[in-house]
Amino acid sequence: MAKSALTLDQIPETPPAETAPASRGSTLARVGKYTLVRGITLFITVVIGVYLTVLIANMGGYVDNIRRGEIQESVSFQVMNDPALRTLTVEEKRALIAERIRLEEKRLGLDQPFLVRSFRFLRNALTLQLGRAQRMTSDSGSRQVRLIILERLPPTLLLFGTSNLLLFFLSLGIALGFARRYGSLMDRIFVALSPTSAAPGWFYGIFLILIFAGLLHWLPFGGMVAAPPPKSPIAYALSLARHMVLPIAALLLSSIFISVYSWRTFFLIYASEDYVEMARAKGLPDRLVERRYILRPTLPTIITSFALTLIGLWTGAPIFETVFNWPGLGRTLFQAVGLFDTAVIVGSTVIFAYLLAITVFLLDIIYALVDPRVRVGAGGGNGR
Amino acid sequence: MNMLLNNLRELRNYPSAMAGILVVLALVAFSIYTLVTIPYDEAVTLWRGGENIWYRLPRNAPPAWINVFRRQKLPESIILNSAQGEAEKSTEAMSQGQQMVNLTFTFDFQADAFPDALALYFQPTYREKSPFVSAIWTTPDGREIRIGDFAVSTGTVFRFEQDDRLRRRLSREVGDYPAHVALFMQPDVEPPTPLKGTYTLHLSAVTFEEGSDLEAEFIAYGKVYGIAGTDHLRRDLRIALMWGAPVALAFGLLAALGTTLTTMVIAAFGVWFGSWVDDLIQRVTEVNLMLPLLPILIMVGTFYSRSIWLLLGVTILLSIFGGGIKTYRAIFLQIRESPYIEAAQAYGAGDIRIVFHYLVPRIIPVLIPQLVTLIPSYVFLEASLAVLGLGDPLLPTWGKVIQDAQSNGALYKGLYYWVLEPAGLLMVTGLGFAMVGFALDRVFNPRLREL
């Protein structure tokens, strides 16, 4: 699903090219101003998004119930184990517990109306005070949701970073080749196979696991490194690489055909422009035509697509990582669902939203630097 | 409209499109067949039913047709119920109201592998004193093995493998094997090989009351079952595989239709009314794009309900303000400037009329291929949610079968059929729609055609 949700339109519109002489300034200042505005709008977007998440997670009263449960547990524990209170009767103890719970709930503001509380949740979420997990712990044994998530982030980045970058450059290269001599056998095969991309990566993952782990026993069923993890760094890296082969292959298999197909179509449309024909007629070598007349005008689109590739790093991971038993953010979310660990679920969603926003933000800066329209406005009309 | 039909006629030139259409039609027919033969309620009851519905079926059995591809044939289940006349029954009266009931189960065993398990389900009728049964097993080569003697009350189940006395007796006679191996093996052959031929199981029961009777059901669980096999709960996978089709089609179609149509109308309104309407739509879209769909679906599934219809609704809601809005907006912006819109305005056409009669129809060539290509992605979304354990708790779907298989380690245990059957169906469905969608895209967007 994540795959289909990402279309070329998802990238925020490029800033309007400003040509008014009044706004003439150094590129840096302009980019800075643009960045600031973009940053603020994105932050507002994140705030709204996270607030919606908080609303969804609170609507069923789950978060409140869990906090109440926590308070009750800790207060009961304190009273029952306080040697000074041992002389009290059961009735008196119960009354004391009720009173303390009331005070504690008041202190934490649980007696306040939901609206007030929801804004406090929002503040906590935005400042990444994600609270403590109910059942999950990080590998170091901490129950801090923030630490759990930070610990799971690198494996996700490693896996999806490697595979998405590979996918991007591979499909770009192959597509260029096909655009040069379209109609060749390989070209037709790729076009014919492009509908297979309807299936997501985890789906192909299951088949790959079946063949290469189940039947042939060449590669591991899943996980990130062998257990126990190898001691020496080289052996560790090798084991990691071995475990990454199947997930990367699955991701490539599910996306490469459609990716190559759309790139090749895109290049072909550009290659049929009049000025390309003109350049060919002039007798310029193919390579040069390709670089100067096809690749250059398509650069903004290529960058956009690269940006989408980066955004794609954060989506669709839960199932993929679950199938491959990859200890990343997505699988953590899935485990949290299984354990009804609300704090971790809300925390992961907040992190997803933040990561998306940060990616979009960084891309905006890159745009501002690369997009010719922004540069023309900034540079004071040199050239065109 | 005519153009539309002409375009559709052009699809005939694309073999892949024709194949896709055939697949889709077959799926529709299959779904209708499923809905007629296994009504919703029955499917839910069957799929959620426990041991009392499925006790006759073997556990984790591959489909029976795999025997076609095997040299060593695996046994199918043998089910003999005396109440249905599948056993020889005779009754002799004895003194003091006692009777002797004899039940003889006779069956032919020709498989090259041992059965999976053996069990006797007793259905005695009595008021106070339960009948007493002794059981004798006769092999094709005439050996008689005493199985045991036991009082049988209502609901007594005798599982051959779990009886300690039987195991000790068998280990003295043929060696230390589980009962379903020991009772079927050729004596003194290593490794254990099943003995083919006619077996009998003789039950002689003494009943102690007037009118007391005994019926019994003997089951030699096979290693294969039916056309789809069974899962870890002995359930027939056929039901889930059949019901997966209408569920997948309904979910995919409704989600794709719901999202594309609403998205398109909203984009049209935004473009036509412009100013703050357009702004609002654009801002909502940006916020929505920031919300990760899958985690939110996971939260909804966890906190509220896993009903497939609720998840469908949330999916549509979250996808309405998706990337599509921006695509459609760009196209509408172009259309808005066309002279014929101006003409319509001059005629005095109202806003709503312009949106629905002049703007929206123009976008159909873009819409139809998108709609069709979206269907498989929603079909797979439903499967993905099910694989995550967020499947509908009532309905059996393909994704849920994959999830059951995954969580029970089907790939590790080599139970490939369990994963391959639903995955194959998913693949066929996804490919069918995708092939039609791709061809439609080429027909409706002629610029792609010559490429």
Short mmCIF file of C-alpha atoms in Angstrom, two decimals, chain A residues 14-339:
data_model
loop_
_atom_site.label_atom_id
_atom_site.label_comp_id
_atom_site.label_asym_id
_atom_site.label_seq_id
_atom_site.Cartn_x
_atom_site.Cartn_y
_atom_site.Cartn_z
CA THR A 14 8.14 23.63 -5.57
CA PRO A 15 8.21 27.22 -4.44
CA PRO A 16 6.99 29.73 -6.96
CA ALA A 17 9.78 31.34 -8.86
CA GLU A 18 10.06 34.86 -7.67
CA THR A 19 11.42 37.27 -10.18
CA ALA A 20 10.55 40.56 -8.53
CA PRO A 21 13.70 42.64 -8.24
CA ALA A 22 12.73 43.68 -4.71
CA SER A 23 13.34 40.17 -3.41
CA ARG A 24 16.83 40.06 -4.82
CA GLY A 25 19.29 38.89 -2.24
CA SER A 26 22.00 36.39 -1.78
CA THR A 27 21.03 32.81 -2.50
CA LEU A 28 21.80 31.92 1.06
CA ALA A 29 19.40 34.46 2.54
CA ARG A 30 16.65 33.40 0.18
CA VAL A 31 17.16 29.75 0.85
CA GLY A 32 17.26 30.58 4.54
CA LYS A 33 13.98 32.45 4.43
CA TYR A 34 12.36 29.79 2.33
CA THR A 35 13.66 27.12 4.68
CA LEU A 36 12.26 28.94 7.67
CA VAL A 37 8.79 29.32 6.16
CA ARG A 38 8.78 25.74 4.99
CA GLY A 39 10.01 24.56 8.38
CA ILE A 40 7.24 26.37 10.19
CA THR A 41 4.51 25.06 7.90
CA LEU A 42 5.87 21.55 8.21
CA PHE A 43 6.01 21.85 11.96
CA ILE A 44 2.38 22.95 12.06
CA THR A 45 1.54 19.98 9.89
CA VAL A 46 3.33 17.64 12.25
CA VAL A 47 1.56 19.18 15.24
CA ILE A 48 -1.81 18.61 13.62
CA GLY A 49 -0.85 15.10 12.58
CA VAL A 50 0.41 14.16 16.03
CA TYR A 51 -2.64 15.70 17.67
CA LEU A 52 -4.85 13.53 15.47
CA THR A 53 -2.79 10.53 16.51
CA VAL A 54 -3.23 11.45 20.15
CA LEU A 55 -6.97 11.80 19.59
CA ILE A 56 -7.20 8.41 17.92
CA ALA A 57 -5.19 6.74 20.64
CA ASN A 58 -7.22 8.43 23.38
CA MET A 59 -10.69 8.13 21.97
CA GLY A 60 -11.13 4.68 23.38
CA GLY A 61 -9.82 5.89 26.73
CA TYR A 62 -6.91 3.52 26.43
CA VAL A 63 -4.14 5.88 27.33
CA ASP A 64 -6.04 7.16 30.34
CA ASN A 65 -6.90 3.67 31.51
CA ILE A 66 -3.32 2.65 31.25
CA ARG A 67 -2.08 5.63 33.22
CA ARG A 68 -4.75 5.04 35.86
CA GLY A 69 -3.70 1.42 36.01
CA GLU A 70 -0.08 2.43 36.47
CA ILE A 71 -0.98 4.81 39.29
CA GLN A 72 -3.14 2.26 41.02
CA GLU A 73 -0.47 -0.36 40.82
CA SER A 74 2.31 1.82 42.14
CA VAL A 75 0.22 3.34 44.92
CA SER A 76 -1.07 -0.05 46.08
CA PHE A 77 2.45 -1.38 46.03
CA GLN A 78 3.71 1.54 48.10
CA VAL A 79 0.99 1.22 50.72
CA MET A 80 1.16 -2.54 50.99
CA ASN A 81 4.93 -2.56 51.38
CA ASP A 82 5.27 0.43 53.70
CA PRO A 83 6.36 -0.96 57.09
CA ALA A 84 5.03 2.17 58.81
CA LEU A 85 1.52 1.35 57.64
CA ARG A 86 1.57 -2.30 58.61
CA THR A 87 -0.62 -1.73 61.68
CA LEU A 88 -3.54 -0.43 59.61
CA THR A 89 -6.52 -2.68 58.92
CA VAL A 90 -7.43 -3.72 55.41
CA GLU A 91 -10.26 -1.19 55.35
CA GLU A 92 -8.02 1.66 56.41
CA LYS A 93 -5.41 0.68 53.87
CA ARG A 94 -8.01 0.61 51.13
CA ALA A 95 -9.19 4.08 52.07
CA LEU A 96 -5.61 5.32 52.12
CA ILE A 97 -4.94 3.84 48.68
CA ALA A 98 -8.07 5.46 47.26
CA GLU A 99 -7.09 8.82 48.71
CA ARG A 100 -3.56 8.62 47.38
CA ILE A 101 -4.76 7.57 43.95
CA ARG A 102 -7.08 10.57 43.91
CA LEU A 103 -4.21 12.88 44.83
CA GLU A 104 -1.89 11.34 42.28
CA GLU A 105 -4.48 11.57 39.52
CA LYS A 106 -5.04 15.17 40.47
CA ARG A 107 -1.32 15.82 40.40
CA LEU A 108 -1.05 14.31 36.91
CA GLY A 109 -4.15 16.14 35.81
CA LEU A 110 -6.22 13.07 35.06
CA ASP A 111 -9.21 14.78 36.67
CA GLN A 112 -9.08 17.57 34.13
CA PRO A 113 -11.31 17.59 31.04
CA PHE A 114 -10.09 15.63 28.08
CA LEU A 115 -9.37 18.66 25.97
CA VAL A 116 -6.82 19.97 28.45
CA ARG A 117 -5.27 16.57 28.82
CA SER A 118 -5.08 15.98 25.09
CA PHE A 119 -2.98 19.11 24.71
CA ARG A 120 -0.64 17.91 27.39
CA PHE A 121 -0.28 14.60 25.59
CA LEU A 122 0.45 16.55 22.44
CA ARG A 123 3.17 18.52 24.18
CA ASN A 124 4.71 15.36 25.56
CA ALA A 125 4.61 13.64 22.21
CA LEU A 126 6.11 16.60 20.38
CA THR A 127 8.93 16.94 22.88
CA LEU A 128 9.50 13.20 22.53
CA GLN A 129 8.63 12.53 26.15
CA LEU A 130 7.08 9.32 25.00
CA GLY A 131 6.71 7.81 28.44
CA ARG A 132 7.36 4.29 29.51
CA ALA A 133 6.41 1.06 27.81
CA GLN A 134 4.07 -1.35 29.53
CA ARG A 135 5.67 -4.60 28.54
CA MET A 136 8.39 -4.00 25.99
CA THR A 137 11.96 -3.24 26.89
CA SER A 138 14.94 -2.18 24.88
CA ASP A 139 17.87 -4.55 24.59
CA SER A 140 19.59 -2.68 27.37
CA GLY A 141 16.56 -3.30 29.55
CA SER A 142 15.14 0.21 29.57
CA ARG A 143 11.42 0.79 29.48
CA GLN A 144 11.79 4.28 28.05
CA VAL A 145 9.84 4.31 24.80
CA ARG A 146 12.28 6.82 23.37
CA LEU A 147 15.23 4.52 23.98
CA ILE A 148 13.39 1.50 22.58
CA ILE A 149 12.62 3.39 19.39
CA LEU A 150 16.09 4.89 19.04
CA GLU A 151 17.56 1.43 19.38
CA ARG A 152 15.38 0.06 16.57
CA LEU A 153 16.00 2.91 14.19
CA PRO A 154 19.47 1.94 12.85
CA PRO A 155 18.46 -1.51 11.55
CA THR A 156 15.48 0.01 9.71
CA LEU A 157 17.69 2.71 8.24
CA LEU A 158 20.31 0.19 7.21
CA LEU A 159 17.93 -2.18 5.47
CA PHE A 160 15.65 0.29 3.75
CA GLY A 161 18.42 2.74 3.01
CA THR A 162 20.49 0.11 1.23
CA SER A 163 17.64 -1.43 -0.69
CA ASN A 164 15.91 1.78 -1.72
CA LEU A 165 19.11 3.41 -2.90
CA LEU A 166 19.97 0.27 -4.82
CA LEU A 167 16.50 0.20 -6.33
CA PHE A 168 16.68 3.84 -7.35
CA PHE A 169 20.04 3.78 -9.10
CA LEU A 170 19.52 0.34 -10.61
CA SER A 171 16.16 1.23 -12.14
CA LEU A 172 17.46 4.55 -13.39
CA GLY A 173 20.42 2.87 -15.09
CA ILE A 174 18.40 0.07 -16.64
CA ALA A 175 15.71 2.49 -17.79
CA LEU A 176 18.30 4.66 -19.55
CA GLY A 177 19.61 1.60 -21.31
CA PHE A 178 16.15 0.55 -22.42
CA ALA A 179 15.27 4.05 -23.54
CA ARG A 180 18.28 3.89 -25.88
CA ARG A 181 17.05 0.79 -27.67
CA TYR A 182 13.46 0.28 -26.74
CA GLY A 183 11.57 -2.64 -28.11
CA SER A 184 14.45 -4.99 -27.37
CA LEU A 185 13.67 -8.34 -25.81
CA MET A 186 14.71 -7.33 -22.29
CA ASP A 187 12.73 -4.14 -22.62
CA ARG A 188 9.60 -6.05 -23.58
CA ILE A 189 10.17 -8.50 -20.73
CA PHE A 190 10.36 -5.67 -18.20
CA VAL A 191 7.23 -4.04 -19.57
CA ALA A 192 5.37 -7.34 -19.47
CA LEU A 193 6.50 -7.99 -15.90
CA SER A 194 5.54 -4.58 -14.56
CA PRO A 195 2.08 -5.67 -13.35
CA THR A 196 3.80 -8.02 -10.90
CA SER A 197 4.66 -4.96 -8.85
CA ALA A 198 1.08 -4.95 -7.61
CA ALA A 199 2.29 -7.27 -4.86
CA PRO A 200 4.20 -5.67 -1.98
CA GLY A 201 7.69 -6.62 -0.90
CA TRP A 202 6.72 -8.81 2.02
CA PHE A 203 4.72 -10.95 -0.36
CA TYR A 204 7.76 -11.73 -2.48
CA GLY A 205 9.69 -12.10 0.75
CA ILE A 206 7.57 -15.09 1.72
CA PHE A 207 8.36 -16.79 -1.57
CA LEU A 208 12.06 -16.01 -1.34
CA ILE A 209 12.21 -17.37 2.20
CA LEU A 210 10.42 -20.48 1.03
CA ILE A 211 12.84 -21.10 -1.81
CA PHE A 212 16.20 -19.94 -0.46
CA ALA A 213 15.77 -20.70 3.22
CA GLY A 214 13.14 -23.45 3.32
CA LEU A 215 14.05 -25.56 0.30
CA LEU A 216 17.66 -24.75 -0.53
CA HIS A 217 18.94 -23.75 2.93
CA TRP A 218 21.30 -21.25 1.33
CA LEU A 219 20.28 -18.21 3.32
CA PRO A 220 18.80 -17.63 6.77
CA PHE A 221 15.04 -17.49 7.39
CA GLY A 222 15.28 -14.03 8.87
CA GLY A 223 16.82 -11.90 11.56
CA MET A 224 19.65 -9.42 11.31
CA VAL A 225 22.74 -11.37 12.35
CA ALA A 226 23.48 -14.94 13.26
CA ALA A 227 22.83 -15.93 16.85
CA PRO A 228 25.03 -15.57 18.79
CA PRO A 229 26.38 -12.50 16.96
CA PRO A 230 29.92 -13.03 15.65
CA LYS A 231 32.62 -11.34 17.71
CA SER A 232 34.94 -9.95 15.06
CA PRO A 233 33.70 -6.95 13.04
CA ILE A 234 34.39 -8.63 9.71
CA ALA A 235 32.44 -11.76 10.58
CA TYR A 236 29.66 -9.56 11.92
CA ALA A 237 29.48 -7.57 8.70
CA LEU A 238 29.47 -10.76 6.64
CA SER A 239 26.67 -12.23 8.70
CA LEU A 240 24.74 -8.97 8.38
CA ALA A 241 25.20 -9.01 4.62
CA ARG A 242 24.00 -12.60 4.42
CA HIS A 243 20.87 -11.68 6.33
CA MET A 244 20.24 -8.68 4.12
CA VAL A 245 20.29 -10.56 0.83
CA LEU A 246 16.73 -11.85 0.94
CA PRO A 247 14.97 -8.71 2.18
CA ILE A 248 16.78 -6.57 -0.36
CA ALA A 249 16.00 -9.05 -3.11
CA ALA A 250 12.33 -9.06 -2.09
CA LEU A 251 12.12 -5.29 -2.17
CA LEU A 252 13.87 -5.11 -5.53
CA LEU A 253 11.70 -7.83 -7.00
CA SER A 254 8.51 -6.09 -6.00
CA SER A 255 9.48 -2.66 -7.28
CA ILE A 256 12.10 -2.84 -9.98
CA PHE A 257 9.87 -3.70 -12.93
CA ILE A 258 7.36 -0.92 -12.39
CA SER A 259 10.16 1.47 -11.57
CA VAL A 260 12.10 0.70 -14.73
CA TYR A 261 8.89 0.78 -16.74
CA SER A 262 7.89 4.24 -15.61
CA TRP A 263 11.41 5.66 -15.94
CA ARG A 264 11.85 4.31 -19.41
CA THR A 265 8.50 5.71 -20.51
CA PHE A 266 9.48 9.02 -18.99
CA PHE A 267 12.85 9.09 -20.76
CA LEU A 268 11.25 8.05 -24.03
CA ILE A 269 8.82 10.96 -23.85
CA TYR A 270 11.75 13.30 -23.39
CA ALA A 271 13.78 11.55 -26.06
CA SER A 272 11.07 12.21 -28.64
CA GLU A 273 11.28 15.98 -28.17
CA ASP A 274 12.24 17.99 -31.21
CA TYR A 275 15.47 19.35 -29.81
CA VAL A 276 16.72 15.83 -29.18
CA GLU A 277 15.99 14.88 -32.77
CA MET A 278 17.80 18.04 -33.78
CA ALA A 279 20.85 17.16 -31.73
CA ARG A 280 20.88 13.66 -33.20
CA ALA A 281 20.58 15.10 -36.69
CA LYS A 282 23.56 17.28 -35.99
CA GLY A 283 25.48 14.08 -35.43
CA LEU A 284 26.22 14.46 -31.76
CA PRO A 285 27.28 11.19 -30.12
CA ASP A 286 24.51 9.27 -28.33
CA ARG A 287 26.16 9.57 -24.95
CA LEU A 288 26.34 13.30 -25.20
CA VAL A 289 22.75 13.61 -26.39
CA GLU A 290 21.70 11.44 -23.51
CA ARG A 291 23.57 13.42 -20.91
CA ARG A 292 22.91 16.90 -22.14
CA TYR A 293 19.52 16.71 -23.85
CA ILE A 294 17.67 13.95 -22.03
CA LEU A 295 19.13 13.61 -18.58
CA ARG A 296 19.51 17.29 -17.79
CA PRO A 297 15.92 18.45 -18.37
CA THR A 298 14.68 15.45 -16.42
CA LEU A 299 16.90 16.20 -13.45
CA PRO A 300 14.22 17.87 -11.29
CA THR A 301 11.94 14.87 -11.72
CA ILE A 302 14.78 12.50 -10.93
CA ILE A 303 15.49 14.43 -7.76
CA THR A 304 11.82 14.40 -6.83
CA SER A 305 11.71 10.69 -7.29
CA PHE A 306 14.86 10.26 -5.27
CA ALA A 307 13.17 12.28 -2.55
CA LEU A 308 10.18 9.99 -2.66
CA THR A 309 12.54 7.06 -2.36
CA LEU A 310 13.87 8.58 0.84
CA ILE A 311 10.38 9.21 2.18
CA GLY A 312 9.53 5.65 1.30
CA LEU A 313 12.14 4.60 3.85
CA TRP A 314 9.67 5.22 6.63
CA THR A 315 6.56 3.60 5.30
CA GLY A 316 5.47 0.08 4.79
CA ALA A 317 8.11 -1.32 7.10
CA PRO A 318 5.97 -3.10 9.72
CA ILE A 319 4.97 -6.07 7.62
CA PHE A 320 8.19 -6.32 5.73
CA GLU A 321 10.26 -6.37 8.90
CA THR A 322 7.88 -8.80 10.55
CA VAL A 323 8.13 -11.27 7.71
CA PHE A 324 11.91 -11.08 7.76
CA ASN A 325 12.12 -10.88 11.53
CA TRP A 326 14.19 -7.73 11.13
CA PRO A 327 14.64 -5.94 14.46
CA GLY A 328 13.61 -2.51 13.21
CA LEU A 329 11.07 0.17 13.95
CA GLY A 330 8.32 -1.51 11.96
CA ARG A 331 8.55 -4.81 13.76
CA THR A 332 8.61 -2.94 17.06
CA LEU A 333 5.32 -1.35 16.10
CA PHE A 334 3.93 -4.74 15.24
CA GLN A 335 5.10 -6.27 18.50
CA ALA A 336 3.66 -3.34 20.41
CA VAL A 337 0.31 -4.03 18.76
CA GLY A 338 0.51 -7.65 19.81
CA LEU A 339 1.26 -6.65 23.41
#
